[in-house]
Coordinates of C-alpha atoms (C1' of nucleotides) in Angstrom, one line a residue:
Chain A
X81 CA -42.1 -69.4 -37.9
X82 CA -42.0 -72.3 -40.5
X83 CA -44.9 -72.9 -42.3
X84 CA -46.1 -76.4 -42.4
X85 CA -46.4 -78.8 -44.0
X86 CA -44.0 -78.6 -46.4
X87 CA -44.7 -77.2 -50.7
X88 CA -43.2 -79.6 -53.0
X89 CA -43.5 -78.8 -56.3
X90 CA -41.6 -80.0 -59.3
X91 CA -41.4 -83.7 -58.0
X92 CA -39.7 -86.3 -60.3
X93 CA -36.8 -88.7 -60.5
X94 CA -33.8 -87.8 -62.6
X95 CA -33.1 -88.8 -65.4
X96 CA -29.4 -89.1 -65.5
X97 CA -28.1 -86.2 -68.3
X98 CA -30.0 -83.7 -65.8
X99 CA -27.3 -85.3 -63.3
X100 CA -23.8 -85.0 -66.1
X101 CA -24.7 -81.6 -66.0
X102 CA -25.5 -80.5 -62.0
X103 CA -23.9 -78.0 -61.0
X104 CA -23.2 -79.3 -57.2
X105 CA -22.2 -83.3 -58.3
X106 CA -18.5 -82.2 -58.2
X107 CA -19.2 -81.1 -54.3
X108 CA -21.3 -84.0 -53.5
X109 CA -21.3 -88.1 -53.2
X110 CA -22.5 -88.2 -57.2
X111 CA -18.8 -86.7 -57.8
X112 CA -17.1 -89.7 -56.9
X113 CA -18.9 -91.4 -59.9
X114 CA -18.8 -92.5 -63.6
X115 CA -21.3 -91.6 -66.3
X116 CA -22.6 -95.7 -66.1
X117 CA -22.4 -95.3 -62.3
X118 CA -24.4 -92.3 -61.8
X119 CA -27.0 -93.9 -63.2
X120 CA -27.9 -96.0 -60.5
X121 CA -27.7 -93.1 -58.3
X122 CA -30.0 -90.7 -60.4
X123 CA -32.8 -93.5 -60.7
X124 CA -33.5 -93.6 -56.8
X125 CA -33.3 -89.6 -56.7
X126 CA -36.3 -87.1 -56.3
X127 CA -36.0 -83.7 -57.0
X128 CA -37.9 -81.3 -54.7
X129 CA -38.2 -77.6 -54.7
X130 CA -38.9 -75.8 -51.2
X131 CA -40.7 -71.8 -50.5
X132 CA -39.2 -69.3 -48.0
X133 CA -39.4 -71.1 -44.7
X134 CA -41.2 -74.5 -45.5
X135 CA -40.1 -77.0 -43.5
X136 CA -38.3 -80.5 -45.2
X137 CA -38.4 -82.5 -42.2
X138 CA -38.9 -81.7 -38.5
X139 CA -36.8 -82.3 -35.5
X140 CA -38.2 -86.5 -33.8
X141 CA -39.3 -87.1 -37.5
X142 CA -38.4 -90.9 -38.4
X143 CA -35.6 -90.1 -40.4
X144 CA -36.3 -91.9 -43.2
X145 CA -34.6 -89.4 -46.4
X146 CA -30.8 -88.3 -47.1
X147 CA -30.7 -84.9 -49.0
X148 CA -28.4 -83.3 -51.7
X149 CA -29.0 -79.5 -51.6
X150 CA -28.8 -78.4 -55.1
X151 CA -29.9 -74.8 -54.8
X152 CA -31.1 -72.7 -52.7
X153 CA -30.3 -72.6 -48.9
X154 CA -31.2 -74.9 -46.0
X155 CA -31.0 -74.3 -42.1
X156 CA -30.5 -76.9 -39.5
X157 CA -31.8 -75.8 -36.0
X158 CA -32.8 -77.6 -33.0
X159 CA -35.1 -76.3 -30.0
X160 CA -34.4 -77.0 -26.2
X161 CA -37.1 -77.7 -24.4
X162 CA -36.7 -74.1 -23.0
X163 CA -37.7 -72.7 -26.3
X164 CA -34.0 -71.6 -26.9
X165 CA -33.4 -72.3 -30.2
X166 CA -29.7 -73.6 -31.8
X167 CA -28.8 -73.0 -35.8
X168 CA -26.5 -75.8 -36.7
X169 CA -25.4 -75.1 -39.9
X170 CA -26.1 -73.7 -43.4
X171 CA -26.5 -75.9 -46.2
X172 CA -26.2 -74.8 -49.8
X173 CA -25.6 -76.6 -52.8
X174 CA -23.2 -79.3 -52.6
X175 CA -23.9 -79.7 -49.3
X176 CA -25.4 -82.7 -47.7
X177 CA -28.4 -83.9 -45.0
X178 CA -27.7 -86.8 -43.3
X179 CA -25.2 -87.7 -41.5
X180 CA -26.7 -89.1 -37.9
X181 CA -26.4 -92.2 -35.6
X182 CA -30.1 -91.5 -34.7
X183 CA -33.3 -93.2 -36.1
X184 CA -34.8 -90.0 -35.8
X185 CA -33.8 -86.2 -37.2
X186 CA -31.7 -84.6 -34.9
X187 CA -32.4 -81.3 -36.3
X188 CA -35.5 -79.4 -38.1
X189 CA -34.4 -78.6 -41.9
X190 CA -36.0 -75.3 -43.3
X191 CA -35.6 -73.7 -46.5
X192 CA -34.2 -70.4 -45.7
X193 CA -35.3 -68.4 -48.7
X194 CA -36.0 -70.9 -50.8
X195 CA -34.0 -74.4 -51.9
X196 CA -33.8 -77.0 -54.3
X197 CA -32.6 -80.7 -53.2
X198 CA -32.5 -84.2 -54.6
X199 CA -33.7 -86.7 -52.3
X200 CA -32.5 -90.2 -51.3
X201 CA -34.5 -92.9 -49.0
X202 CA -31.9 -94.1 -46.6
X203 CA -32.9 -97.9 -47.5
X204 CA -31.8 -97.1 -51.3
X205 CA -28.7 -95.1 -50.4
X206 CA -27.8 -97.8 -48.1
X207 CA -28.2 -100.9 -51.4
X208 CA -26.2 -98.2 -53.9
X209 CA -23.3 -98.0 -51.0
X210 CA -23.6 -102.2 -51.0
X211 CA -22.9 -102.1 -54.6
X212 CA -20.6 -98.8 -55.2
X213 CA -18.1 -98.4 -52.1
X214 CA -17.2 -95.7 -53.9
X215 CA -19.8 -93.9 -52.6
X216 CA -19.0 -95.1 -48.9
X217 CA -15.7 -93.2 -49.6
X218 CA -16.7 -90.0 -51.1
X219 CA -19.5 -89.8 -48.1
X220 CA -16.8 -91.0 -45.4
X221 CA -14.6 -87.8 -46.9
X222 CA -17.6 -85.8 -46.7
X223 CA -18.7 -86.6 -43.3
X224 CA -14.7 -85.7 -42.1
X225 CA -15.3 -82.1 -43.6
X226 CA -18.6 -81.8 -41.4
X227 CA -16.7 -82.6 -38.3
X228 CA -13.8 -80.5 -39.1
X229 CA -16.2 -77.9 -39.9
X230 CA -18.5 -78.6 -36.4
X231 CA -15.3 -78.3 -34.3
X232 CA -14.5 -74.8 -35.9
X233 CA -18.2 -74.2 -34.9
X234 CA -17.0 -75.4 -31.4
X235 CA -13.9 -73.5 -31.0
X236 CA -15.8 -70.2 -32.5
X237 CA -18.6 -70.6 -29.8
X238 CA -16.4 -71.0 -26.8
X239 CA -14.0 -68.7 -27.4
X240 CA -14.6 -65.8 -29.1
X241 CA -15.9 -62.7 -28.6
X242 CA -19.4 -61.4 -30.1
X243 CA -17.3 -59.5 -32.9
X244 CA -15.1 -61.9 -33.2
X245 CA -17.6 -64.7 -34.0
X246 CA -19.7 -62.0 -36.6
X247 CA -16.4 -62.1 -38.5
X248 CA -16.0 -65.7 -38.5
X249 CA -19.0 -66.0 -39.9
X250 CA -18.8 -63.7 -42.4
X251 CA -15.3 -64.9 -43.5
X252 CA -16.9 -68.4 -43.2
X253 CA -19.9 -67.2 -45.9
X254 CA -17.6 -65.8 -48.4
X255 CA -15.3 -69.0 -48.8
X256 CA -18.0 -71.2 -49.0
X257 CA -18.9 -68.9 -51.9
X258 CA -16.4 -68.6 -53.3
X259 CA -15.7 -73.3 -53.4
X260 CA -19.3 -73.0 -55.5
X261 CA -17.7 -70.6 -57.5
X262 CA -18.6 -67.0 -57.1
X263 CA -16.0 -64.1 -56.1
X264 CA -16.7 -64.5 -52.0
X265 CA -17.3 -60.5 -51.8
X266 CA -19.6 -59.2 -51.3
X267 CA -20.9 -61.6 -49.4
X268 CA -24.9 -62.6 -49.4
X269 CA -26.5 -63.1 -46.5
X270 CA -29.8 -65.6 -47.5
X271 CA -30.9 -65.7 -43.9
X272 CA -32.0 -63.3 -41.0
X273 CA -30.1 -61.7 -38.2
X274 CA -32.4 -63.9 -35.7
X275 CA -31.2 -67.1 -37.7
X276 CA -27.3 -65.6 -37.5
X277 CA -27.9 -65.0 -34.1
X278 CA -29.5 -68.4 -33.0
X279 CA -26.0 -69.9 -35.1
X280 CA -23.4 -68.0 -33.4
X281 CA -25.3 -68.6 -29.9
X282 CA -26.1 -64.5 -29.1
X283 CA -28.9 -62.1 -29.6
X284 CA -29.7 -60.8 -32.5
X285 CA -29.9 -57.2 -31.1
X286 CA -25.9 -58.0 -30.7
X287 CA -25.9 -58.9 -34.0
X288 CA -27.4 -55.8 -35.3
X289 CA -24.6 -53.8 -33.0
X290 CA -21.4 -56.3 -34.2
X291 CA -22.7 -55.2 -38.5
X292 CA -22.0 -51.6 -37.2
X293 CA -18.9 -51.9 -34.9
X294 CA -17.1 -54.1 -37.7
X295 CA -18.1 -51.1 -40.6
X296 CA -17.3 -48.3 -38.2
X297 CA -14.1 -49.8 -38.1
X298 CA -14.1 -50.0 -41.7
X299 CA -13.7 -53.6 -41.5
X300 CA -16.8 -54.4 -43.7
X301 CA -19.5 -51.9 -45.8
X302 CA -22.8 -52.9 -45.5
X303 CA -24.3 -52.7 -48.7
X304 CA -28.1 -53.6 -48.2
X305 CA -29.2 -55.8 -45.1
X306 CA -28.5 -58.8 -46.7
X307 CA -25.0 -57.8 -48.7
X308 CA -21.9 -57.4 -46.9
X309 CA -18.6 -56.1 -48.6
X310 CA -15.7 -57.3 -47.1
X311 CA -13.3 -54.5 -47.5
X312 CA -10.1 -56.4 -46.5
X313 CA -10.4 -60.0 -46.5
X314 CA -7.0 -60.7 -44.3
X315 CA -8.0 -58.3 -41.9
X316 CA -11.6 -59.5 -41.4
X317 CA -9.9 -63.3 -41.3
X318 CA -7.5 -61.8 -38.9
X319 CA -9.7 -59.8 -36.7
X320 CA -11.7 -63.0 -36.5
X321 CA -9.0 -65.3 -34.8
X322 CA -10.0 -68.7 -36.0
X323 CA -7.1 -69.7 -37.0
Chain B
X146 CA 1.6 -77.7 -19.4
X147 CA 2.3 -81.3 -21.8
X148 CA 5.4 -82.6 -22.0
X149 CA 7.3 -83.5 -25.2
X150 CA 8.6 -85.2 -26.7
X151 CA 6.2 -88.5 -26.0
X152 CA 7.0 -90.8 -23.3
X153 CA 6.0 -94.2 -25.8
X154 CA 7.0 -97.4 -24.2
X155 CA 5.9 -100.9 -24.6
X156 CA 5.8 -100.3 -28.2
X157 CA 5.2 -103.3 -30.5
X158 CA 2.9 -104.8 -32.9
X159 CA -0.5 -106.7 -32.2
X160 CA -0.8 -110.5 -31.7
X161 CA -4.1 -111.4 -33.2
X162 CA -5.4 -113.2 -29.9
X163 CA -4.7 -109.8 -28.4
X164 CA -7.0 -107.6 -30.4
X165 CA -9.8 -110.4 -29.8
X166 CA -9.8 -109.9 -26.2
X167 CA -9.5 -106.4 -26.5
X168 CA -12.4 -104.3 -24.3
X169 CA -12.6 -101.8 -27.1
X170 CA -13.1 -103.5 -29.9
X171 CA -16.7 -103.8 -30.3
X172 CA -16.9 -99.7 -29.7
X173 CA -14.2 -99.2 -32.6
X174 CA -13.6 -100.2 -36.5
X175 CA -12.0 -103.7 -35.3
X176 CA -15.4 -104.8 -33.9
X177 CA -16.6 -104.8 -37.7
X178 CA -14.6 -107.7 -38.5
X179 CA -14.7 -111.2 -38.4
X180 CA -11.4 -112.9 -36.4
X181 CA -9.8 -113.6 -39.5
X182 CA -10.1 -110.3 -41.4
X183 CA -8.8 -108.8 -38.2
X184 CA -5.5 -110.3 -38.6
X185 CA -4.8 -108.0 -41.2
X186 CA -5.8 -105.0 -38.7
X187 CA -3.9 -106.5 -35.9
X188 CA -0.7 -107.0 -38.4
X189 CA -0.5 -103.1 -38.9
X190 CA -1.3 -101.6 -35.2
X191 CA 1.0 -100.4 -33.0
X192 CA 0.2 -100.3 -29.1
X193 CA 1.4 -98.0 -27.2
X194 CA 1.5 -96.5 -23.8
X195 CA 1.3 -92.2 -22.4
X196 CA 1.7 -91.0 -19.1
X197 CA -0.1 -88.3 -17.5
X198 CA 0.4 -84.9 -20.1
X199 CA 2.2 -87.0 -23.1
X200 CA 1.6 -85.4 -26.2
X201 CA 0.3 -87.6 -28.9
X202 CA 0.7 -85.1 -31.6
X203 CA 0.8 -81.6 -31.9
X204 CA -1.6 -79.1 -34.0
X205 CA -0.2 -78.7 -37.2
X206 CA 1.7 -81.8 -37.5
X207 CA 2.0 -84.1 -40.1
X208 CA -1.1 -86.8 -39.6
X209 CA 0.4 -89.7 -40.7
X210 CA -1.2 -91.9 -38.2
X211 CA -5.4 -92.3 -36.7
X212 CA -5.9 -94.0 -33.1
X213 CA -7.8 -96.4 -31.6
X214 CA -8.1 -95.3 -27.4
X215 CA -7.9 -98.7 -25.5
X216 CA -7.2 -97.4 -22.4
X217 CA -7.4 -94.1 -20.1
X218 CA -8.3 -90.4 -21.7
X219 CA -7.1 -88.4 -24.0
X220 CA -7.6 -84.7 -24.6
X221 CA -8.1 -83.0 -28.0
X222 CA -7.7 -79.2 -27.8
X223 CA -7.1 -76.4 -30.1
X224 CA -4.9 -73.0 -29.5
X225 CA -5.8 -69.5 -31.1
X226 CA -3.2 -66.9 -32.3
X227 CA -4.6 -65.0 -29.0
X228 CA -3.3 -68.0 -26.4
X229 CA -7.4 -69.6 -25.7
X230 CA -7.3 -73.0 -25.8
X231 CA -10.8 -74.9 -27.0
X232 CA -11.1 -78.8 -25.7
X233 CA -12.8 -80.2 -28.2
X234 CA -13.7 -83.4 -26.7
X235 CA -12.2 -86.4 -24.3
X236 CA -11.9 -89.9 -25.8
X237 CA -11.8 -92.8 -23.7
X238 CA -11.4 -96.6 -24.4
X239 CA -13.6 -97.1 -27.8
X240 CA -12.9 -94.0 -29.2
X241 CA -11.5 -93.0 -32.2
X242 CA -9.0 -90.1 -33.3
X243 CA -8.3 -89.5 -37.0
X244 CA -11.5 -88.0 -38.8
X245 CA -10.4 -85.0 -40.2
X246 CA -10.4 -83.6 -44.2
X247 CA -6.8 -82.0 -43.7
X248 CA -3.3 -83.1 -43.8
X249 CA -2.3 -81.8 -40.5
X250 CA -3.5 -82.5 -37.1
X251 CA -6.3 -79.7 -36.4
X252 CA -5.6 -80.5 -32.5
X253 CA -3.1 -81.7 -29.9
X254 CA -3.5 -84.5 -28.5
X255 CA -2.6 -85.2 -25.3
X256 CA -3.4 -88.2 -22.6
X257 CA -4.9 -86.5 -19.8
X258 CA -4.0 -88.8 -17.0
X259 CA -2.3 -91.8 -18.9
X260 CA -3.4 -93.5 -22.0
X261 CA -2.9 -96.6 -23.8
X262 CA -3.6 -96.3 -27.9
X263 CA -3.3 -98.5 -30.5
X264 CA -1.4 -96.8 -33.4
X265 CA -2.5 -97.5 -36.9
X266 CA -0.6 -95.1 -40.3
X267 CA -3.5 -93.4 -42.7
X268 CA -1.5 -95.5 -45.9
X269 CA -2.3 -99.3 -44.2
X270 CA -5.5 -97.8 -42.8
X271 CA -6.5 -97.0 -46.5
X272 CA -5.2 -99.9 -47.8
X273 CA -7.0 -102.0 -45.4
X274 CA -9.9 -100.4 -46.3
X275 CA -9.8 -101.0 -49.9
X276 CA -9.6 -104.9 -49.3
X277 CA -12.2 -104.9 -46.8
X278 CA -14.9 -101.8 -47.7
X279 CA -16.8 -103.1 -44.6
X280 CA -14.2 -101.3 -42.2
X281 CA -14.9 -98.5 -44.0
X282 CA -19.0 -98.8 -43.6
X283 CA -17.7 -98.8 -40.0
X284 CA -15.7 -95.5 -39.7
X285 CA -18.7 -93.9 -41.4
X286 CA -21.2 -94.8 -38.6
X287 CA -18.5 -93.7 -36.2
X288 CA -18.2 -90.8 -37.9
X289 CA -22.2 -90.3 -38.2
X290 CA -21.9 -90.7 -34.2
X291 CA -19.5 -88.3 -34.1
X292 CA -21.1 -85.2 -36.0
X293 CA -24.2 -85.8 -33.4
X294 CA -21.9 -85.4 -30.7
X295 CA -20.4 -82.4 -32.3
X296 CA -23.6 -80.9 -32.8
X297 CA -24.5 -81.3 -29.2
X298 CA -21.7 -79.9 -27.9
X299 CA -22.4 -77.3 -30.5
X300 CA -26.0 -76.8 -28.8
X301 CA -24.7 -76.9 -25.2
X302 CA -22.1 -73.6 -26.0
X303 CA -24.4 -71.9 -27.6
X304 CA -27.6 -71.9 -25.9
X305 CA -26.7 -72.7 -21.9
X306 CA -25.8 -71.3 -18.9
X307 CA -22.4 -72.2 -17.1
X308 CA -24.3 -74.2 -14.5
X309 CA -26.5 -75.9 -17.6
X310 CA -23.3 -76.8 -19.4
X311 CA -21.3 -78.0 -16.4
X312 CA -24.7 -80.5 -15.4
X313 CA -24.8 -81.8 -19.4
X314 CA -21.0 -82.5 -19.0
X315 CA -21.4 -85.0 -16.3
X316 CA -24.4 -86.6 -17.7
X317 CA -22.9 -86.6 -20.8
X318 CA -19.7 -88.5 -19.2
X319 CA -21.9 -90.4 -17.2
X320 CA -23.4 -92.3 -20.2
X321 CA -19.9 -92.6 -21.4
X322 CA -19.1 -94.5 -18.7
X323 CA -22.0 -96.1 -18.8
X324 CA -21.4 -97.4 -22.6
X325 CA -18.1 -98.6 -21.0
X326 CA -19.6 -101.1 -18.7
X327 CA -19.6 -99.2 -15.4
X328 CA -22.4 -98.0 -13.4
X329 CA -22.3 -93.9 -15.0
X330 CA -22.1 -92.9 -11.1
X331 CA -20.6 -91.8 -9.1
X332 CA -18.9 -90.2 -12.5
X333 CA -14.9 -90.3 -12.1
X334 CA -13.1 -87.1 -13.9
X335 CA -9.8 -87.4 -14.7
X336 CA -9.1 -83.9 -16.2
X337 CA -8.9 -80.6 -14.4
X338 CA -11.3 -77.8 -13.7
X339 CA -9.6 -75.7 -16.3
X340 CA -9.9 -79.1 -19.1
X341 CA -13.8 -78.9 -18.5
X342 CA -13.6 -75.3 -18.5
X343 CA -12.2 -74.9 -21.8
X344 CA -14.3 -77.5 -22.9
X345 CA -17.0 -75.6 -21.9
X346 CA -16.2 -72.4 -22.7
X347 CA -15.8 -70.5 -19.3
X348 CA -13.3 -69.8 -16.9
X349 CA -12.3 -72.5 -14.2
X350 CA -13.3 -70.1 -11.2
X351 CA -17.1 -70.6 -13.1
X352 CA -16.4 -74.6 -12.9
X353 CA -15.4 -74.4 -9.4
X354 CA -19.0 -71.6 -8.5
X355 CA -21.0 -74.0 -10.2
X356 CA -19.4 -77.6 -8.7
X357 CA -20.8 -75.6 -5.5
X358 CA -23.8 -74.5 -7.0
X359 CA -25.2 -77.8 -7.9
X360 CA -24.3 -79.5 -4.8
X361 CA -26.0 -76.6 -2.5
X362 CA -29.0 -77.8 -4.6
X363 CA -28.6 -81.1 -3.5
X364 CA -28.2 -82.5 -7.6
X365 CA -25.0 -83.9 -7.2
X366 CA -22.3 -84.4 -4.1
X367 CA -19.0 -83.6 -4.9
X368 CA -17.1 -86.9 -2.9
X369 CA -13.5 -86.1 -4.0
X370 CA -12.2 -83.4 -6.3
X371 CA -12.3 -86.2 -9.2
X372 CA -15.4 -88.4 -8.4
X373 CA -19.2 -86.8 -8.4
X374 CA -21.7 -88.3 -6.9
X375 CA -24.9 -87.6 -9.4
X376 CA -27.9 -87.8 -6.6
X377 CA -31.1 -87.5 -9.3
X378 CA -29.7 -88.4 -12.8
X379 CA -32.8 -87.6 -13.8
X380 CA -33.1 -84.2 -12.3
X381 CA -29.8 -83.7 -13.4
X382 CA -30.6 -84.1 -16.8
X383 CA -33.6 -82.5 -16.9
X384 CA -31.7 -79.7 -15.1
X385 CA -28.9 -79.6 -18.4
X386 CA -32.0 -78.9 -20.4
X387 CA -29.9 -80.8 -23.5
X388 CA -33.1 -82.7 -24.7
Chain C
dC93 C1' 8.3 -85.7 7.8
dC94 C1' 8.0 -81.2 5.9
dC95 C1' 8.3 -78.3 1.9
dT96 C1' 6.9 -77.1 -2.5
dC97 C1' 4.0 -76.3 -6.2
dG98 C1' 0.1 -77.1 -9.0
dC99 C1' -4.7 -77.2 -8.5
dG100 C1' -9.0 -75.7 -6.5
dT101 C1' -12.0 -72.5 -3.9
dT102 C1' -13.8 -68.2 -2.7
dG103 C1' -14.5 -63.1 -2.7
dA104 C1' -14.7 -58.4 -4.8
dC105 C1' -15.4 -56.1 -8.7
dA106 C1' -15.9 -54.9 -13.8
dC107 C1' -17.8 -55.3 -18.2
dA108 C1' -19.6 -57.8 -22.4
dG109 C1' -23.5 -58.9 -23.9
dG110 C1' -28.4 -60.0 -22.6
dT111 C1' -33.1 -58.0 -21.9
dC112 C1' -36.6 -54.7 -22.5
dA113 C1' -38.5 -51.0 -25.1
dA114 C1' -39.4 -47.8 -28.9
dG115 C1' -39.2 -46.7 -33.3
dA116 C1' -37.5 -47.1 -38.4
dA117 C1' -37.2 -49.7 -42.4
dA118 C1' -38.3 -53.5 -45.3
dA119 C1' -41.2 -57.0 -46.9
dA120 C1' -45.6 -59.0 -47.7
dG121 C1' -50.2 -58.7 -48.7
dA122 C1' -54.4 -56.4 -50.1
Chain D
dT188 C1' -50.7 -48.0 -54.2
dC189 C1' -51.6 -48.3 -49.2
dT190 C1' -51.7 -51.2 -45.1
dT191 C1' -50.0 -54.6 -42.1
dT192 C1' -46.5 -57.4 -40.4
dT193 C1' -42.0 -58.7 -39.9
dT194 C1' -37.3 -57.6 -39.4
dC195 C1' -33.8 -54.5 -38.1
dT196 C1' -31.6 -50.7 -35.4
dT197 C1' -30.6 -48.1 -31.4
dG198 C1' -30.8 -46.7 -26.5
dA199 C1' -31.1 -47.7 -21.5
dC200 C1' -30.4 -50.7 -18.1
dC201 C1' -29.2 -55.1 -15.8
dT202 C1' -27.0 -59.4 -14.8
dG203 C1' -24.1 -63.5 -15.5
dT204 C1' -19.8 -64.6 -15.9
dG205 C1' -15.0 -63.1 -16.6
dT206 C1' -10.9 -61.1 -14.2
dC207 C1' -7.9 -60.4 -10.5
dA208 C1' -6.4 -61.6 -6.1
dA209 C1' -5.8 -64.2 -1.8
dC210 C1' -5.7 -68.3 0.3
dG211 C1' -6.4 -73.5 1.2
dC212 C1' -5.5 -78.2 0.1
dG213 C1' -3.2 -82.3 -1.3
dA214 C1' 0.1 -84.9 -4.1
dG215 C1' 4.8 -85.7 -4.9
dG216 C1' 9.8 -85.0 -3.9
dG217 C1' 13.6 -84.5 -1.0

DNA sequence: CCCTCGCGTTGACACAGGTCAAGAAAAAGA
DNA sequence: TCTTTTTCTTGACCTGTGTCAACGCGAGGG
């Protein structure tokens, strides 16, 4: 389970030639800006730096930050009152935390194996957007790619098969990859065949069976427990259905 | 199966005193805006009328054009290569269609029993925007709104039971109604048991089971084949299980 | 009015994937 | 390094829900 509360380490605002050179502003809201612009931007920021499993904000928490990832890895889960736990999503750098109608988080955000973010307070985001709609834009872009990418989460959970959904995933992983530049294969697997599980809405003991069904077929090789060669991309993408 | 192409009559553009009595308008963009800044809305819409099964646009069209649901339901819904079909939600007066980051249409969509929409193209909507960056503040919390519903839905096919799922549907379309105006009960369905069951993710003998399921346990009484009677809302929602 | 056809209900049965259990392999800690 | 704990794998079994099939019902058309 998470450990709480939450390490922070390494906690300061940016100055903004740290920000000219981040690797993740092209993904995020700070890509929609100028040099002069930024500036605005990187004086309300804190950086933060997260350990395996500690917990950035729980799930009822007043929801009072907005996150750039910047490193690292991030997992979104909720918990029904039956215990029955629900991973939303992934976050790695470029990605972003925020987008809710609620007061409070929606969702528990862990470090998976470790993360690095930038941190907003909602209040100051909200007085940048006031002055830079610019940033409005990029974020209203952004938040169209989340709900393209929840409905794909939708269709994948309601209609596919346990193998089917493994290789959604996996195809899923590699592409997000390979947008923050890396080859896509083989793909690394930062989090645990529980937290894969709770994603794709199975057991993990399914889990375990889909990684050999999908490399007795020759589908995929499993390197090490968290590397996963792809051995052909259009068939895994195929195999998977989604489209 | 939907009919094509689209039955569109009474098609024409907005008088300004129309939009201002419009029901929907403080659930969509237009309720942002001031009675003269929604001239320039009302100057660009189109309103027009679907009967039962009209297709709005197919998956993999061209999206030229976002909606604004005044009136009636319409059905978004996905297709795999394999012939599943994934509802992704119903919108109802207030809702909006449109937020997606790709050039096509990731769904069809179709008006379940009759719909009226009013029509806007992506260009004026953008332009609009530009002049007025509080619309655009506007679609973001609608968006924001949306991604929580997503995630819900999300929550509900991956971690419940068919007769879990099929109590959070009515609840959920109960406070729909609810936000409407009406009473939320008894809750009115205009789709079919195979609509909720691809929404859901099960097969529409499971809807029917679990219709019978519920009502044996006294939760809800079933007074038509389209209008539930919910008999505990509470019950019923602690029953869902969906927080 | 009756006929037709789409939609809904119910039953019988099969099977994908969940659950429980045991043990192996990694990771973490001492 | 050795020990302890966590994570992963595999097997056996069970159950919820899908599939197939038969039939009932009700709305719409002639």
């Amino acid at each position: 389970m998470a450990k709480q509360p939450a390490r922070q380490s390494d906690k300061f605002s940016f100055d903004v030639s740290r920000c000219l050179i981040c690797s993740a502003r092209n993904l995020n809201m700070c890509g929609a800006l100028e040099p002069e612009e930024l500036a605005k931007l990187s004086g309300m920021a804190r950086c933060e730096t997260f350990g395996s499993g500690d917990v950035l904000f729980h799930e009822g928490d007043k929801a009072t930050s907005v996150y750039n990832i910047t490193d690292g890895a991030v997992r979104l889960s909720t918990t029904l009152k039956s215990g029955r736990r629900q991973v939303i999503g992934f976050l790695f750098s470029g990605d972003f935390i925020g987008f809710s109608d609620r007061n409070e988080y929606p969702w528990t955000g862990e470090a998976v194996r470790g993360a690095k973010v930038c941190r907003f307070s909602r209040g100051d985001l909200t007085r940048a957007t006031q002055e830079l709609p610019k940033i409005e834009h990029r974020l209203l872009e952004m938040a169209s790619a989340d709900i393209s990418a929840a409905q794909d989460h939708i269709t994948m959970l309601g209609q596919s098969s346990a193998a089917e959904k493994l290789s959604a995933f996996l195809v899923m992983l590699s592409r997000k990859a390979a947008t923050r530049g890396g080859s896509g294969n083989p793909v690394h697997l930062p989090m645990t065949r529980e937290d894969i599980a709770d994603y794709l809405g199975m057991a993990f003991e399914t889990i375990s069976r889909c990684f050999a069904r999908l490399e007795s077929e020759g589908l995929i090789t499993v390197e090490s427990i968290r590397v996963i060669r792809i051995n052909d991309m259009d068939a895994l993408a195929d195999f998977s259905d989604s489209r």
